[in-house]
Every structure is written in C-alpha cells, then in structure tokens.
Coordinates of C-alpha atoms in Angstrom, one line a residue:
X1 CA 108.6 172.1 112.4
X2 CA 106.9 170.8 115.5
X3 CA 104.3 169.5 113.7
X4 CA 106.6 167.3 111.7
X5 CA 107.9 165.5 114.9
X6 CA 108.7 161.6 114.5
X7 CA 106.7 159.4 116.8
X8 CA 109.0 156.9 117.9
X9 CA 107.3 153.3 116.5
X10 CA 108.2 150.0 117.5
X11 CA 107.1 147.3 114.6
X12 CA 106.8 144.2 116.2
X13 CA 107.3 141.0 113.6
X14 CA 104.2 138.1 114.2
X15 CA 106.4 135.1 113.5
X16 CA 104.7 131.9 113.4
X17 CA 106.4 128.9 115.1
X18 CA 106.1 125.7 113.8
X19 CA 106.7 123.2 116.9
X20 CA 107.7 119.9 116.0
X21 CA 105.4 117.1 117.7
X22 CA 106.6 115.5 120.3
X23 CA 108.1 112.1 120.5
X24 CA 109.6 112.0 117.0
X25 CA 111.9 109.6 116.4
X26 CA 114.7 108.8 114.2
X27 CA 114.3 106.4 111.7
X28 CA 117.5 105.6 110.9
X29 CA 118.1 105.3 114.3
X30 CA 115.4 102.8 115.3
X31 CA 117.0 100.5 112.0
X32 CA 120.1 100.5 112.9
X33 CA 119.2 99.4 116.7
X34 CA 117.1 96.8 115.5
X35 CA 119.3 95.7 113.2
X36 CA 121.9 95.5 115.9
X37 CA 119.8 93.7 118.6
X38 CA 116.3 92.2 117.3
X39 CA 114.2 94.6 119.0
X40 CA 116.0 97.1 119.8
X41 CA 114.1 99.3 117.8
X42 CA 110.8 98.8 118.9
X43 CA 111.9 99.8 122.4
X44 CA 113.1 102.8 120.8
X45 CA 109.8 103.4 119.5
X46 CA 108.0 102.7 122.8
X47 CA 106.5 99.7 121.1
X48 CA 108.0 96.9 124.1
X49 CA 104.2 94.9 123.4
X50 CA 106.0 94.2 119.8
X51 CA 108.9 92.0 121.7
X52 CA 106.6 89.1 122.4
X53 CA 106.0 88.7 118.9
X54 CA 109.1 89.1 117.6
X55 CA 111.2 87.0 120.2
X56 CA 108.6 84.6 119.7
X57 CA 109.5 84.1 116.2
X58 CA 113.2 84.6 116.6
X59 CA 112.8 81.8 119.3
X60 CA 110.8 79.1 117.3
X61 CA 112.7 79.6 114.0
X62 CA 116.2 78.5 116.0
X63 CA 114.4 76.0 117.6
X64 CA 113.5 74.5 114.3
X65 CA 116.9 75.5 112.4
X66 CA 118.5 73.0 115.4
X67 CA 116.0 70.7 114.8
X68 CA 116.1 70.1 111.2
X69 CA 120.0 70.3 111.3
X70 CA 120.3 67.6 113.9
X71 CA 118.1 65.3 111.4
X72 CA 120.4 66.4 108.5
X73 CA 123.3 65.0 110.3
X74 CA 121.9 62.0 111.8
X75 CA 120.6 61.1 108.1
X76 CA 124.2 62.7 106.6
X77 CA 126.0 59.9 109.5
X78 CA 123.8 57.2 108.4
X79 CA 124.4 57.8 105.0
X80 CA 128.5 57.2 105.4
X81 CA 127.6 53.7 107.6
X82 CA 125.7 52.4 104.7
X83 CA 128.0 53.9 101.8
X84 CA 130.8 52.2 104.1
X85 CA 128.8 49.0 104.9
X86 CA 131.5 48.3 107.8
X87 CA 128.5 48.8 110.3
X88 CA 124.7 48.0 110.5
X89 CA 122.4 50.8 109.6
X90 CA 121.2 53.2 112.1
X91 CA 117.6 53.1 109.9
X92 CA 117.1 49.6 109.3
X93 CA 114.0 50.3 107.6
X94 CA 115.4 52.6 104.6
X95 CA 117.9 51.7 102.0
X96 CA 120.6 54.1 101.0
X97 CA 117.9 55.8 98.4
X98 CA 115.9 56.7 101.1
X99 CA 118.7 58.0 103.1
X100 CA 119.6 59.7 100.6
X101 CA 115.8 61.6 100.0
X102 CA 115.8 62.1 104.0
X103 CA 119.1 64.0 104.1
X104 CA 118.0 66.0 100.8
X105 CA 114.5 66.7 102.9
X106 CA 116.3 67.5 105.9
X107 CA 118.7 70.0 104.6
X108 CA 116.5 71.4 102.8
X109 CA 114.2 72.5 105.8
X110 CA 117.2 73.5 107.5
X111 CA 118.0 76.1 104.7
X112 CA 114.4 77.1 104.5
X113 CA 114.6 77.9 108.3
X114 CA 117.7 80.1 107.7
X115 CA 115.3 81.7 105.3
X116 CA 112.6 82.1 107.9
X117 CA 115.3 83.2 110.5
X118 CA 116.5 85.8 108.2
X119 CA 112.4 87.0 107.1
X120 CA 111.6 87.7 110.8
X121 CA 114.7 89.3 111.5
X122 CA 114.2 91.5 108.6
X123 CA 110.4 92.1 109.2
X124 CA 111.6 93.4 112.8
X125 CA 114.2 96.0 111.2
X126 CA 111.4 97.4 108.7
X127 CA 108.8 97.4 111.3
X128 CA 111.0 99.5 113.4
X129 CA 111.6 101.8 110.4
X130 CA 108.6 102.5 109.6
X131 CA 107.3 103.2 113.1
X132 CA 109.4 105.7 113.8
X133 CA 108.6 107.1 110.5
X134 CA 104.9 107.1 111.6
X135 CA 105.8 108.6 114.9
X136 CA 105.4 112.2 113.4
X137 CA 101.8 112.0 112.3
X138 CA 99.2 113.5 113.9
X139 CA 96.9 111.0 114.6
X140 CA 93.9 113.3 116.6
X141 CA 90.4 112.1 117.0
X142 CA 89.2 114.2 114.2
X143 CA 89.1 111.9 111.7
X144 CA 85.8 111.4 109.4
X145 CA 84.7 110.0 106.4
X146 CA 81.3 111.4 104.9
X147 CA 79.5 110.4 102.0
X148 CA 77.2 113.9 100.4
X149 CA 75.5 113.9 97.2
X150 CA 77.4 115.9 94.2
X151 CA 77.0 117.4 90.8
X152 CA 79.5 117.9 89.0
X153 CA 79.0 119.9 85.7
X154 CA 80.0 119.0 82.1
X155 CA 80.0 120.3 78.7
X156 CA 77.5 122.1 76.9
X157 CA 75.5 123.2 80.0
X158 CA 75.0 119.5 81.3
X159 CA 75.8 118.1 85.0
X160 CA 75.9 115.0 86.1
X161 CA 74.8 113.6 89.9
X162 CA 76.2 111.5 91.9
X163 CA 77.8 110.9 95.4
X164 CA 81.5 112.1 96.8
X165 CA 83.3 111.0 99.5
X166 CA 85.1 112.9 101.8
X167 CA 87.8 112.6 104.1
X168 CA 88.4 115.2 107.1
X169 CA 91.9 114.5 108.8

C-alpha cells in the first residue's frame, strides 16, 4: 500500500495575457468632444499640431461668411432705395438688374460659406474619429515590402513564373 502513495501535485495553468496597448482611446469619445468644441478631439488624441489647421479654417470661413453677408445686405439695402426711388442709389453705376444679380451673387457665396463652415467642421469630427480609431494599431518599425520571384503551379503538371509581393507588418 505504500507503494501506491499520492504525490501531492500542484498543476499550474500558463494563461496567456493579452495587454491592451497603451494610449487607446475612445472613439466615440474623441467625436463627441470635437463635436462639442472644434478640436476638442484632437487634443484628446494628443494631436494639438492639428489645431492650427483646423482653427485656421474655422477662422477664415467666418471671416468670409461676415464678409459676403455684409455685401448681401448692402446690395439687399440698395435694392429697396431703388425699388423705392425716394432716395439716390447707393451704386450709381448699376441699375436695379444689376442689383439685383449682385444680391443673388452675394447670397449665394454667403450660403456657400455656411457650406464650407459646416465641411470643416465636419472634417474636424471625422478626423478625430478616426484617429482614435487608429490609436490601437501597432505601428512598429518592422514594416517591409519585398518583391521575390514565384511559381505558382497549374493544371495538368504546368506552372507558371512570375513575381509576388509581400508585405511583413
């Protein structure tokens, strides 16, 4: 009976941990701050050299939404003197017709603007999106691309030659 004595084992389980990379952000999170406040995201993201840009274009299209709506309603004002006819025109130079053409022209930049305004701000959201989507992936010097000769085979005992390219990442 002694020779049927249990060894006390302990069975250790390997477990493999799968660490999650560091610096992963939120994607959701990153949209709705940039929706919020243009920008926000991309300082989320670590990404402030972004702000320039974007601020940049935020900045010029109101500059040139005030602009083309100041036109529009200096040509919109000049159109009710000459309609009115109490007063002398403010554009000598232009009959009501091309009053008329200018505040089509204007407004029509104005609401292109808005257009613009809305593009960049939109661009800045998606942007922020899909950096912190990219945020996760590995992005490690060991990348290649190599081109090697191949032969591939075919039916009836054939092959054919040619090259492959392969990508390591």
């Amino acid at each position: 009976m002694k020779a049927q004595e249990s060894d006390s084992l302990v069975y250790e389980q390997d477990s493999i941990i799968l660490e999650e990379p560091e610096n992963v952000k939120d994607p959701k999170k990153a949209l709705f701050l940039s929706l919020f406040l243009p920008g926000a995201g991309q300082v989320y993201n670590e990404k402030v050299w972004k702000l320039p840009l974007l601020y940049g274009g935020v900045t010029t299209a109101v500059y040139f939404l005030g602009f083309n709506n100041r036109r529009y309603q200096e040509f919109l004002v000049a159109l009710e003197i000459v309609r009115e006819g109490n007063e002398p025109s403010p554009f000598p130079n232009l009959n009501e017709d091309g009053i008329i053409r200018n505040v089509n022209y204007w407004r029509r930049n104005r609401d292109a603007m808005y257009m613009v305004f809305g593009a960049i701000y939109a661009v800045g959201a998606v942007d922020a999106f899909v950096d912190a989507h990219l945020s996760s992936f590995d992005i490690s010097d060991d990348l290649s691309l190599k081109f090697e000769p191949s032969v591939e085979p075919l039916l009836a005992n054939r092959s054919s030659m040619g090259f492959s390219v392969k990508l390591n990442f």
